[in-house]
Amino acid sequence: MAITGVKTLVVNAEMRNWIFVKIETDQDGLFGWGEASLNWKTRAVTGAVEDLAPLILGRDPRDIEQIVRVLKKHSYYRLGIIGATAISGIEHALWDIFGKSVGLPVWRLLGGQTRDKVRVYTHLGLGDMKSVYETFDPGALRDKALAVVEKGYDALKVVFIPYSGHSVGIGARRHVGRLMKTLREAVGDDVDIMIDFHGRPASTAVALQFIEELAPYGPMFCEEPVQPGDTEALRIVTERAGCPIASGERLVGFEEFEPLFRQNALHIIQPDLNHTGGILEGKRIAAAADQAMMGVAPHNPNGPIAGAAALHFDVATPNFVIQEEMSGAVPWYDDVVRVPMRRTGSYWAVPEAPGLGVEIDEREAAKHPFVPEVFHTKGAVLPDGTIVDW
């Protein structure tokens, strides 16, 4: 068996572009789908896939470890998030081909089943970006949270940490506390709440001041309380926080996660299988996290194939905790793609179809061509004009 073609298909899903990767083989009707979506980097990633494709033409698609090694080592320059995302999309498609070729779901090839169902959560607003990032009013927060619970979810994530510098006033801190109190009273104790800081605090002090307001209401975790890459700062926050701390969505490959394990800098890691190098790299990261007594809650606000890849990873990963998901993000979702994710309440069922279980209607997909994504960073400016992290 040999790879004969590597193509990309971009689908604009309103709030982001999905970048699908299709790998064709010399076996009649055998091909695989992957995903390499990266917000605001669509043209860069599709170009990277095109640049990497010649390295794998003619190779056996089932030699996944070897192909990923070729893509990393024969690229010469170290790959950042764009290159790693391109590789992730290619790698997903290779697993899809491998599973189809032997008639088994991908999770079987990853070591088999470790759970009977996969717990998931979604965002405030059910994927509407304005709701996710601009809900700072207690009344709107309560109503939108209840709408998520009415859809059957028993876990949701919110982003209501204000844009911050190196210090924060008591009024802003107390407003965050009021928002969390409103949210907890609205959904009750049986619904888990996650708060995404988005790396907005510019100091450990500010991060801890916000966490002090949140911790009494029992968050499942506070996510990315400081910018990625500063392991020592993250360790300080984790040691002093009164609740679980999670991070990792912007880290690339095992080498960027390794210091977190060595310094016990987190409680829960959040690799994005769409960005960190693929499913196999995710399994390496998860195994090391398990040894460090950390759970895994994969990041995934991406498209449907990324969701399918995450589902198979979750089924086969013992220290999995909960999965972020964005199914049905647009009204025509099911016209373009059929996926294996089937939700009952706040759980996905274990899929049985071969490969990733994804089918793309390329004719329908073509009705939603690339459109430049909208930047949501307008508010990331302090009153004095200082630019801060979004």
Short mmCIF file of N, CA, C and O in Angstrom, two decimals, residues 261-383:
data_model
loop_
_atom_site.label_atom_id
_atom_site.label_comp_id
_atom_site.label_asym_id
_atom_site.label_seq_id
_atom_site.Cartn_x
_atom_site.Cartn_y
_atom_site.Cartn_z
N PHE A 261 5.66 17.86 33.84
CA PHE A 261 5.66 16.61 34.60
C PHE A 261 6.79 16.61 35.62
O PHE A 261 6.59 16.23 36.77
N ARG A 262 7.96 17.04 35.20
CA ARG A 262 9.14 17.03 36.07
C ARG A 262 8.96 17.92 37.29
O ARG A 262 9.46 17.62 38.38
N GLN A 263 8.24 19.05 37.11
CA GLN A 263 8.08 20.00 38.20
C GLN A 263 6.70 19.93 38.87
O GLN A 263 6.38 20.77 39.71
N ASN A 264 5.92 18.91 38.53
CA ASN A 264 4.57 18.77 39.10
C ASN A 264 3.82 20.10 39.04
O ASN A 264 3.25 20.57 40.03
N ALA A 265 3.80 20.69 37.85
CA ALA A 265 3.30 22.05 37.68
C ALA A 265 1.81 22.13 37.36
O ALA A 265 1.30 23.23 37.15
N LEU A 266 1.12 21.01 37.30
CA LEU A 266 -0.30 20.99 36.94
C LEU A 266 -1.02 19.84 37.63
O LEU A 266 -0.39 18.90 38.12
N HIS A 267 -2.34 19.92 37.61
CA HIS A 267 -3.16 18.79 38.01
C HIS A 267 -3.74 18.06 36.79
O HIS A 267 -3.90 16.85 36.81
N ILE A 268 -4.07 18.83 35.75
CA ILE A 268 -4.69 18.27 34.55
C ILE A 268 -4.02 18.88 33.32
O ILE A 268 -3.88 20.10 33.24
N ILE A 269 -3.60 18.05 32.38
CA ILE A 269 -3.00 18.54 31.15
C ILE A 269 -4.03 18.54 30.03
O ILE A 269 -4.96 17.73 30.02
N GLN A 270 -3.84 19.47 29.09
CA GLN A 270 -4.82 19.66 28.01
C GLN A 270 -4.15 19.69 26.63
O GLN A 270 -4.20 20.70 25.93
N PRO A 271 -3.55 18.59 26.21
CA PRO A 271 -2.99 18.60 24.86
C PRO A 271 -4.09 18.73 23.82
O PRO A 271 -5.19 18.21 24.01
N ASP A 272 -3.82 19.44 22.75
CA ASP A 272 -4.75 19.52 21.62
C ASP A 272 -4.22 18.59 20.55
O ASP A 272 -3.18 18.87 19.94
N LEU A 273 -4.90 17.50 20.30
CA LEU A 273 -4.44 16.49 19.34
C LEU A 273 -4.41 17.03 17.92
O LEU A 273 -3.84 16.42 17.03
N ASN A 274 -5.04 18.17 17.72
CA ASN A 274 -5.07 18.83 16.42
C ASN A 274 -3.84 19.71 16.21
O ASN A 274 -3.57 20.14 15.10
N HIS A 275 -3.10 19.98 17.30
CA HIS A 275 -1.99 20.92 17.23
C HIS A 275 -0.67 20.37 17.75
O HIS A 275 0.40 20.87 17.38
N THR A 276 -0.72 19.37 18.61
CA THR A 276 0.50 18.97 19.31
C THR A 276 1.30 17.89 18.59
O THR A 276 2.34 17.48 19.06
N GLY A 277 0.80 17.42 17.44
CA GLY A 277 1.55 16.41 16.69
C GLY A 277 0.74 15.17 16.36
O GLY A 277 1.22 14.27 15.69
N GLY A 278 -0.50 15.10 16.87
CA GLY A 278 -1.35 13.97 16.51
C GLY A 278 -1.68 13.07 17.68
O GLY A 278 -1.36 13.33 18.84
N ILE A 279 -2.35 11.96 17.37
CA ILE A 279 -2.84 11.04 18.38
C ILE A 279 -1.69 10.31 19.07
O ILE A 279 -1.70 10.16 20.30
N LEU A 280 -0.71 9.86 18.31
CA LEU A 280 0.40 9.11 18.89
C LEU A 280 1.19 9.96 19.87
O LEU A 280 1.56 9.51 20.96
N GLU A 281 1.42 11.22 19.50
CA GLU A 281 2.11 12.14 20.41
C GLU A 281 1.26 12.38 21.65
O GLU A 281 1.78 12.46 22.77
N GLY A 282 -0.06 12.46 21.47
CA GLY A 282 -0.95 12.62 22.60
C GLY A 282 -0.88 11.45 23.57
O GLY A 282 -0.94 11.63 24.79
N LYS A 283 -0.74 10.24 23.04
CA LYS A 283 -0.62 9.06 23.90
C LYS A 283 0.67 9.09 24.70
O LYS A 283 0.69 8.71 25.88
N ARG A 284 1.76 9.57 24.11
CA ARG A 284 3.02 9.69 24.85
C ARG A 284 2.86 10.70 25.99
O ARG A 284 3.33 10.48 27.11
N ILE A 285 2.24 11.83 25.69
CA ILE A 285 2.03 12.87 26.69
C ILE A 285 1.15 12.34 27.82
O ILE A 285 1.43 12.56 29.01
N ALA A 286 0.08 11.64 27.47
CA ALA A 286 -0.83 11.11 28.48
C ALA A 286 -0.15 10.08 29.38
O ALA A 286 -0.40 10.04 30.59
N ALA A 287 0.69 9.24 28.80
CA ALA A 287 1.39 8.23 29.60
C ALA A 287 2.32 8.87 30.62
O ALA A 287 2.38 8.45 31.79
N ALA A 288 3.03 9.93 30.20
CA ALA A 288 3.91 10.63 31.13
C ALA A 288 3.09 11.36 32.20
O ALA A 288 3.48 11.40 33.37
N ALA A 289 1.95 11.90 31.81
CA ALA A 289 1.07 12.57 32.78
C ALA A 289 0.58 11.58 33.82
O ALA A 289 0.48 11.91 35.02
N ASP A 290 0.27 10.37 33.39
CA ASP A 290 -0.21 9.34 34.31
C ASP A 290 0.83 9.06 35.39
O ASP A 290 0.50 8.93 36.57
N GLN A 291 2.09 8.97 34.98
CA GLN A 291 3.18 8.75 35.94
C GLN A 291 3.33 9.91 36.91
O GLN A 291 3.77 9.74 38.05
N ALA A 292 2.97 11.12 36.46
CA ALA A 292 3.05 12.31 37.30
C ALA A 292 1.75 12.56 38.07
O ALA A 292 1.58 13.63 38.67
N MET A 293 0.83 11.60 38.05
CA MET A 293 -0.46 11.68 38.75
C MET A 293 -1.32 12.84 38.22
O MET A 293 -2.00 13.52 38.97
N MET A 294 -1.27 13.06 36.91
CA MET A 294 -2.07 14.09 36.27
C MET A 294 -3.12 13.45 35.37
O MET A 294 -2.86 12.45 34.70
N GLY A 295 -4.32 14.08 35.34
CA GLY A 295 -5.34 13.65 34.41
C GLY A 295 -5.19 14.34 33.07
O GLY A 295 -4.41 15.29 32.93
N VAL A 296 -5.94 13.87 32.06
CA VAL A 296 -5.88 14.42 30.71
C VAL A 296 -7.28 14.88 30.28
O VAL A 296 -8.23 14.08 30.30
N ALA A 297 -7.40 16.15 29.94
CA ALA A 297 -8.67 16.70 29.44
C ALA A 297 -8.36 17.38 28.11
O ALA A 297 -8.11 18.59 28.06
N PRO A 298 -8.37 16.65 27.00
CA PRO A 298 -7.91 17.20 25.72
C PRO A 298 -8.69 18.46 25.30
O PRO A 298 -9.91 18.52 25.40
N HIS A 299 -7.92 19.42 24.83
CA HIS A 299 -8.48 20.66 24.29
C HIS A 299 -9.01 20.37 22.90
O HIS A 299 -8.38 19.68 22.11
N ASN A 300 -10.20 20.89 22.58
CA ASN A 300 -10.72 20.72 21.22
C ASN A 300 -11.93 21.60 20.94
O ASN A 300 -13.07 21.14 21.05
N PRO A 301 -11.70 22.88 20.56
CA PRO A 301 -12.79 23.70 20.06
C PRO A 301 -12.82 23.69 18.53
O PRO A 301 -13.37 24.60 17.91
N ASN A 302 -12.19 22.66 17.95
CA ASN A 302 -11.98 22.62 16.50
C ASN A 302 -13.15 21.95 15.80
O ASN A 302 -14.25 21.90 16.31
N GLY A 303 -12.90 21.41 14.62
CA GLY A 303 -13.96 20.86 13.80
C GLY A 303 -14.29 19.41 14.08
O GLY A 303 -13.78 18.79 15.01
N PRO A 304 -15.13 18.81 13.26
CA PRO A 304 -15.68 17.47 13.52
C PRO A 304 -14.68 16.33 13.44
O PRO A 304 -14.80 15.36 14.18
N ILE A 305 -13.68 16.42 12.56
CA ILE A 305 -12.71 15.32 12.47
C ILE A 305 -11.77 15.36 13.68
O ILE A 305 -11.39 14.31 14.22
N ALA A 306 -11.42 16.56 14.12
CA ALA A 306 -10.63 16.68 15.35
C ALA A 306 -11.40 16.07 16.52
O ALA A 306 -10.81 15.41 17.39
N GLY A 307 -12.72 16.29 16.53
CA GLY A 307 -13.53 15.69 17.58
C GLY A 307 -13.52 14.17 17.51
O GLY A 307 -13.43 13.48 18.54
N ALA A 308 -13.59 13.62 16.31
CA ALA A 308 -13.56 12.17 16.14
C ALA A 308 -12.22 11.59 16.60
O ALA A 308 -12.17 10.56 17.28
N ALA A 309 -11.12 12.27 16.23
CA ALA A 309 -9.80 11.82 16.67
C ALA A 309 -9.70 11.82 18.19
O ALA A 309 -9.17 10.89 18.80
N ALA A 310 -10.23 12.89 18.81
CA ALA A 310 -10.21 12.98 20.27
C ALA A 310 -11.02 11.86 20.91
O ALA A 310 -10.62 11.28 21.92
N LEU A 311 -12.18 11.54 20.32
CA LEU A 311 -13.02 10.47 20.85
C LEU A 311 -12.25 9.15 20.91
O LEU A 311 -12.27 8.45 21.94
N HIS A 312 -11.58 8.78 19.84
CA HIS A 312 -10.84 7.52 19.82
C HIS A 312 -9.69 7.54 20.84
O HIS A 312 -9.44 6.54 21.52
N PHE A 313 -9.01 8.68 20.94
CA PHE A 313 -7.95 8.84 21.95
C PHE A 313 -8.51 8.66 23.35
O PHE A 313 -7.94 7.95 24.19
N ASP A 314 -9.65 9.26 23.62
CA ASP A 314 -10.24 9.23 24.96
C ASP A 314 -10.63 7.81 25.36
O ASP A 314 -10.44 7.41 26.52
N VAL A 315 -11.19 7.06 24.42
CA VAL A 315 -11.61 5.70 24.71
C VAL A 315 -10.42 4.85 25.17
O VAL A 315 -10.54 4.01 26.07
N ALA A 316 -9.25 5.11 24.60
CA ALA A 316 -8.06 4.27 24.83
C ALA A 316 -7.07 4.86 25.83
O ALA A 316 -5.97 4.33 25.97
N THR A 317 -7.44 5.93 26.55
CA THR A 317 -6.50 6.59 27.46
C THR A 317 -6.98 6.47 28.90
O THR A 317 -7.98 7.08 29.28
N PRO A 318 -6.26 5.70 29.75
CA PRO A 318 -6.75 5.42 31.11
C PRO A 318 -6.94 6.65 31.99
O PRO A 318 -7.88 6.69 32.79
N ASN A 319 -6.06 7.66 31.88
CA ASN A 319 -6.15 8.82 32.78
C ASN A 319 -6.93 9.98 32.16
O ASN A 319 -6.81 11.12 32.59
N PHE A 320 -7.76 9.67 31.18
CA PHE A 320 -8.67 10.66 30.61
C PHE A 320 -9.66 11.15 31.66
O PHE A 320 -10.15 10.37 32.49
N VAL A 321 -10.00 12.46 31.62
CA VAL A 321 -10.92 13.06 32.58
C VAL A 321 -12.21 13.52 31.91
O VAL A 321 -13.32 13.09 32.28
N ILE A 322 -12.10 14.42 30.92
CA ILE A 322 -13.27 14.99 30.26
C ILE A 322 -12.83 15.60 28.94
O ILE A 322 -11.67 16.01 28.80
N GLN A 323 -13.74 15.64 27.96
CA GLN A 323 -13.42 16.09 26.61
C GLN A 323 -14.19 17.34 26.22
O GLN A 323 -15.42 17.38 26.33
N GLU A 324 -13.48 18.36 25.77
CA GLU A 324 -14.11 19.54 25.19
C GLU A 324 -14.68 19.18 23.83
O GLU A 324 -14.03 18.47 23.05
N GLU A 325 -15.88 19.68 23.51
CA GLU A 325 -16.47 19.32 22.22
C GLU A 325 -17.31 20.47 21.66
O GLU A 325 -17.77 21.34 22.40
N MET A 326 -17.45 20.46 20.33
CA MET A 326 -18.14 21.54 19.62
C MET A 326 -19.07 20.97 18.55
O MET A 326 -19.21 21.55 17.47
N SER A 327 -19.69 19.85 18.81
CA SER A 327 -20.55 19.23 17.79
C SER A 327 -21.74 20.12 17.48
O SER A 327 -22.27 20.81 18.36
N GLY A 328 -22.16 20.11 16.22
CA GLY A 328 -23.32 20.90 15.81
C GLY A 328 -23.10 22.39 15.87
O GLY A 328 -24.04 23.16 16.06
N ALA A 329 -21.84 22.83 15.67
CA ALA A 329 -21.51 24.24 15.82
C ALA A 329 -22.16 25.13 14.76
O ALA A 329 -22.29 26.34 14.96
N VAL A 330 -22.54 24.56 13.62
CA VAL A 330 -23.23 25.31 12.57
C VAL A 330 -24.47 24.52 12.15
O VAL A 330 -24.51 23.29 12.27
N PRO A 331 -25.51 25.19 11.63
CA PRO A 331 -26.77 24.50 11.29
C PRO A 331 -26.61 23.40 10.25
O PRO A 331 -27.37 22.43 10.25
N TRP A 332 -25.64 23.55 9.35
CA TRP A 332 -25.47 22.59 8.26
C TRP A 332 -24.40 21.53 8.57
O TRP A 332 -23.92 20.83 7.68
N TYR A 333 -24.02 21.42 9.82
CA TYR A 333 -22.98 20.49 10.27
C TYR A 333 -23.16 19.09 9.68
O TYR A 333 -22.26 18.52 9.08
N ASP A 334 -24.36 18.54 9.86
CA ASP A 334 -24.60 17.16 9.44
C ASP A 334 -24.73 16.99 7.92
O ASP A 334 -24.70 15.86 7.42
N ASP A 335 -24.86 18.11 7.19
CA ASP A 335 -24.89 18.02 5.73
C ASP A 335 -23.48 17.80 5.17
O ASP A 335 -23.30 17.12 4.15
N VAL A 336 -22.50 18.37 5.84
CA VAL A 336 -21.12 18.33 5.36
C VAL A 336 -20.38 17.09 5.85
O VAL A 336 -19.59 16.50 5.13
N VAL A 337 -20.65 16.70 7.08
CA VAL A 337 -19.85 15.63 7.66
C VAL A 337 -20.70 14.72 8.54
O VAL A 337 -21.60 15.18 9.23
N ARG A 338 -20.41 13.43 8.44
CA ARG A 338 -20.99 12.47 9.37
C ARG A 338 -19.87 11.96 10.27
O ARG A 338 -18.81 11.53 9.79
N VAL A 339 -20.09 12.03 11.56
CA VAL A 339 -19.05 11.69 12.53
C VAL A 339 -19.53 10.59 13.47
O VAL A 339 -20.73 10.36 13.60
N PRO A 340 -18.60 9.93 14.18
CA PRO A 340 -19.00 8.83 15.06
C PRO A 340 -19.51 9.29 16.42
O PRO A 340 -20.02 8.48 17.19
N MET A 341 -19.40 10.59 16.73
CA MET A 341 -19.81 11.05 18.05
C MET A 341 -21.32 11.02 18.20
O MET A 341 -22.03 11.66 17.44
N ARG A 342 -21.78 10.26 19.18
CA ARG A 342 -23.21 10.17 19.49
C ARG A 342 -23.36 10.48 20.97
O ARG A 342 -22.92 9.72 21.82
N ARG A 343 -24.02 11.61 21.26
CA ARG A 343 -24.09 12.08 22.64
C ARG A 343 -25.41 11.70 23.30
O ARG A 343 -26.48 11.91 22.75
N THR A 344 -25.31 11.17 24.51
CA THR A 344 -26.45 10.96 25.39
C THR A 344 -26.13 11.69 26.68
O THR A 344 -25.19 11.32 27.39
N GLY A 345 -26.89 12.74 26.96
CA GLY A 345 -26.58 13.55 28.12
C GLY A 345 -25.23 14.22 27.94
O GLY A 345 -25.01 14.96 26.98
N SER A 346 -24.31 13.95 28.84
CA SER A 346 -22.98 14.54 28.76
C SER A 346 -21.92 13.51 28.42
O SER A 346 -20.75 13.63 28.82
N TYR A 347 -22.32 12.49 27.62
CA TYR A 347 -21.38 11.42 27.26
C TYR A 347 -21.45 11.09 25.78
O TYR A 347 -22.54 11.11 25.18
N TRP A 348 -20.29 10.78 25.21
CA TRP A 348 -20.22 10.21 23.87
C TRP A 348 -20.17 8.69 23.99
O TRP A 348 -19.52 8.14 24.90
N ALA A 349 -20.82 8.01 23.08
CA ALA A 349 -20.76 6.55 23.03
C ALA A 349 -19.45 6.10 22.38
O ALA A 349 -18.83 6.84 21.62
N VAL A 350 -19.05 4.89 22.69
CA VAL A 350 -17.84 4.31 22.07
C VAL A 350 -18.19 3.91 20.64
O VAL A 350 -19.14 3.15 20.41
N PRO A 351 -17.43 4.39 19.63
CA PRO A 351 -17.77 4.09 18.23
C PRO A 351 -17.28 2.71 17.81
O PRO A 351 -16.32 2.17 18.36
N GLU A 352 -17.93 2.16 16.81
CA GLU A 352 -17.56 0.82 16.33
C GLU A 352 -17.16 0.81 14.85
O GLU A 352 -16.61 -0.19 14.38
N ALA A 353 -17.41 1.88 14.11
CA ALA A 353 -17.09 1.90 12.68
C ALA A 353 -15.57 1.86 12.47
O ALA A 353 -14.80 2.35 13.29
N PRO A 354 -15.12 1.31 11.35
CA PRO A 354 -13.67 1.26 11.08
C PRO A 354 -13.06 2.65 10.93
O PRO A 354 -13.73 3.61 10.52
N GLY A 355 -11.79 2.75 11.23
CA GLY A 355 -11.08 4.02 11.13
C GLY A 355 -11.60 5.02 12.15
O GLY A 355 -11.98 4.67 13.26
N LEU A 356 -11.60 6.29 11.76
CA LEU A 356 -12.16 7.32 12.63
C LEU A 356 -13.68 7.38 12.55
O LEU A 356 -14.33 8.02 13.36
N GLY A 357 -14.24 6.76 11.53
CA GLY A 357 -15.70 6.73 11.38
C GLY A 357 -16.27 8.01 10.80
O GLY A 357 -17.45 8.31 11.01
N VAL A 358 -15.46 8.74 10.04
CA VAL A 358 -15.87 10.04 9.50
C VAL A 358 -16.16 9.92 8.01
O VAL A 358 -15.43 9.24 7.28
N GLU A 359 -17.22 10.59 7.55
CA GLU A 359 -17.51 10.70 6.13
C GLU A 359 -17.73 12.16 5.78
O GLU A 359 -18.51 12.85 6.45
N ILE A 360 -17.05 12.65 4.74
CA ILE A 360 -17.18 14.04 4.29
C ILE A 360 -17.91 14.05 2.95
O ILE A 360 -17.55 13.32 2.02
N ASP A 361 -18.92 14.90 2.84
CA ASP A 361 -19.58 15.14 1.55
C ASP A 361 -18.87 16.34 0.93
O ASP A 361 -19.14 17.49 1.28
N GLU A 362 -17.94 16.08 0.03
CA GLU A 362 -17.10 17.14 -0.53
C GLU A 362 -17.91 18.14 -1.34
O GLU A 362 -17.54 19.32 -1.42
N ARG A 363 -19.00 17.70 -1.94
CA ARG A 363 -19.83 18.63 -2.70
C ARG A 363 -20.51 19.63 -1.76
O ARG A 363 -20.55 20.83 -2.03
N GLU A 364 -21.02 19.14 -0.63
CA GLU A 364 -21.63 20.04 0.35
C GLU A 364 -20.59 20.94 0.99
O GLU A 364 -20.84 22.13 1.24
N ALA A 365 -19.41 20.39 1.24
CA ALA A 365 -18.34 21.17 1.85
C ALA A 365 -17.94 22.35 0.97
O ALA A 365 -17.63 23.44 1.48
N ALA A 366 -18.00 22.15 -0.34
CA ALA A 366 -17.61 23.21 -1.27
C ALA A 366 -18.54 24.41 -1.22
O ALA A 366 -18.19 25.49 -1.70
N LYS A 367 -19.72 24.25 -0.61
CA LYS A 367 -20.66 25.36 -0.48
C LYS A 367 -20.24 26.35 0.62
O LYS A 367 -20.85 27.41 0.76
N HIS A 368 -19.19 25.99 1.37
CA HIS A 368 -18.75 26.82 2.49
C HIS A 368 -17.24 27.08 2.38
O HIS A 368 -16.46 26.60 3.21
N PRO A 369 -16.82 27.82 1.35
CA PRO A 369 -15.39 28.01 1.11
C PRO A 369 -14.73 28.93 2.14
O PRO A 369 -15.41 29.60 2.94
N PHE A 370 -13.43 28.98 2.07
CA PHE A 370 -12.62 29.79 2.99
C PHE A 370 -13.09 31.24 3.06
O PHE A 370 -13.35 31.88 2.04
N VAL A 371 -13.19 31.73 4.29
CA VAL A 371 -13.43 33.14 4.57
C VAL A 371 -12.47 33.52 5.70
O VAL A 371 -12.37 32.77 6.67
N PRO A 372 -11.76 34.64 5.60
CA PRO A 372 -10.86 35.03 6.69
C PRO A 372 -11.63 35.13 8.01
O PRO A 372 -12.73 35.69 8.07
N GLU A 373 -11.05 34.57 9.06
CA GLU A 373 -11.71 34.56 10.36
C GLU A 373 -11.67 35.93 11.03
O GLU A 373 -10.74 36.70 10.83
N VAL A 374 -12.67 36.19 11.83
CA VAL A 374 -12.75 37.46 12.56
C VAL A 374 -11.88 37.37 13.81
O VAL A 374 -11.93 36.39 14.54
N PHE A 375 -11.08 38.41 14.05
CA PHE A 375 -10.30 38.47 15.28
C PHE A 375 -11.21 38.97 16.41
O PHE A 375 -11.94 39.95 16.24
N HIS A 376 -11.13 38.30 17.56
CA HIS A 376 -11.96 38.67 18.70
C HIS A 376 -11.15 39.41 19.75
O HIS A 376 -11.45 39.35 20.94
N THR A 377 -10.14 40.13 19.33
CA THR A 377 -9.17 40.70 20.26
C THR A 377 -9.38 42.18 20.54
O THR A 377 -8.58 42.80 21.23
N LYS A 378 -10.46 42.77 20.04
CA LYS A 378 -10.66 44.21 20.17
C LYS A 378 -10.62 44.68 21.61
O LYS A 378 -10.09 45.74 21.93
N GLY A 379 -11.16 43.88 22.52
CA GLY A 379 -11.24 44.31 23.91
C GLY A 379 -9.98 44.09 24.73
O GLY A 379 -9.93 44.47 25.90
N ALA A 380 -8.97 43.45 24.13
CA ALA A 380 -7.76 43.10 24.89
C ALA A 380 -6.81 44.30 25.01
O ALA A 380 -5.64 44.24 24.64
N VAL A 381 -7.34 45.39 25.55
CA VAL A 381 -6.60 46.63 25.73
C VAL A 381 -7.02 47.23 27.07
O VAL A 381 -8.22 47.33 27.36
N LEU A 382 -6.06 47.63 27.91
CA LEU A 382 -6.39 48.25 29.18
C LEU A 382 -6.82 49.70 28.97
O LEU A 382 -6.58 50.27 27.90
N PRO A 383 -7.45 50.31 29.96
CA PRO A 383 -7.94 51.69 29.79
C PRO A 383 -6.88 52.70 29.37
O PRO A 383 -7.20 53.70 28.70
#
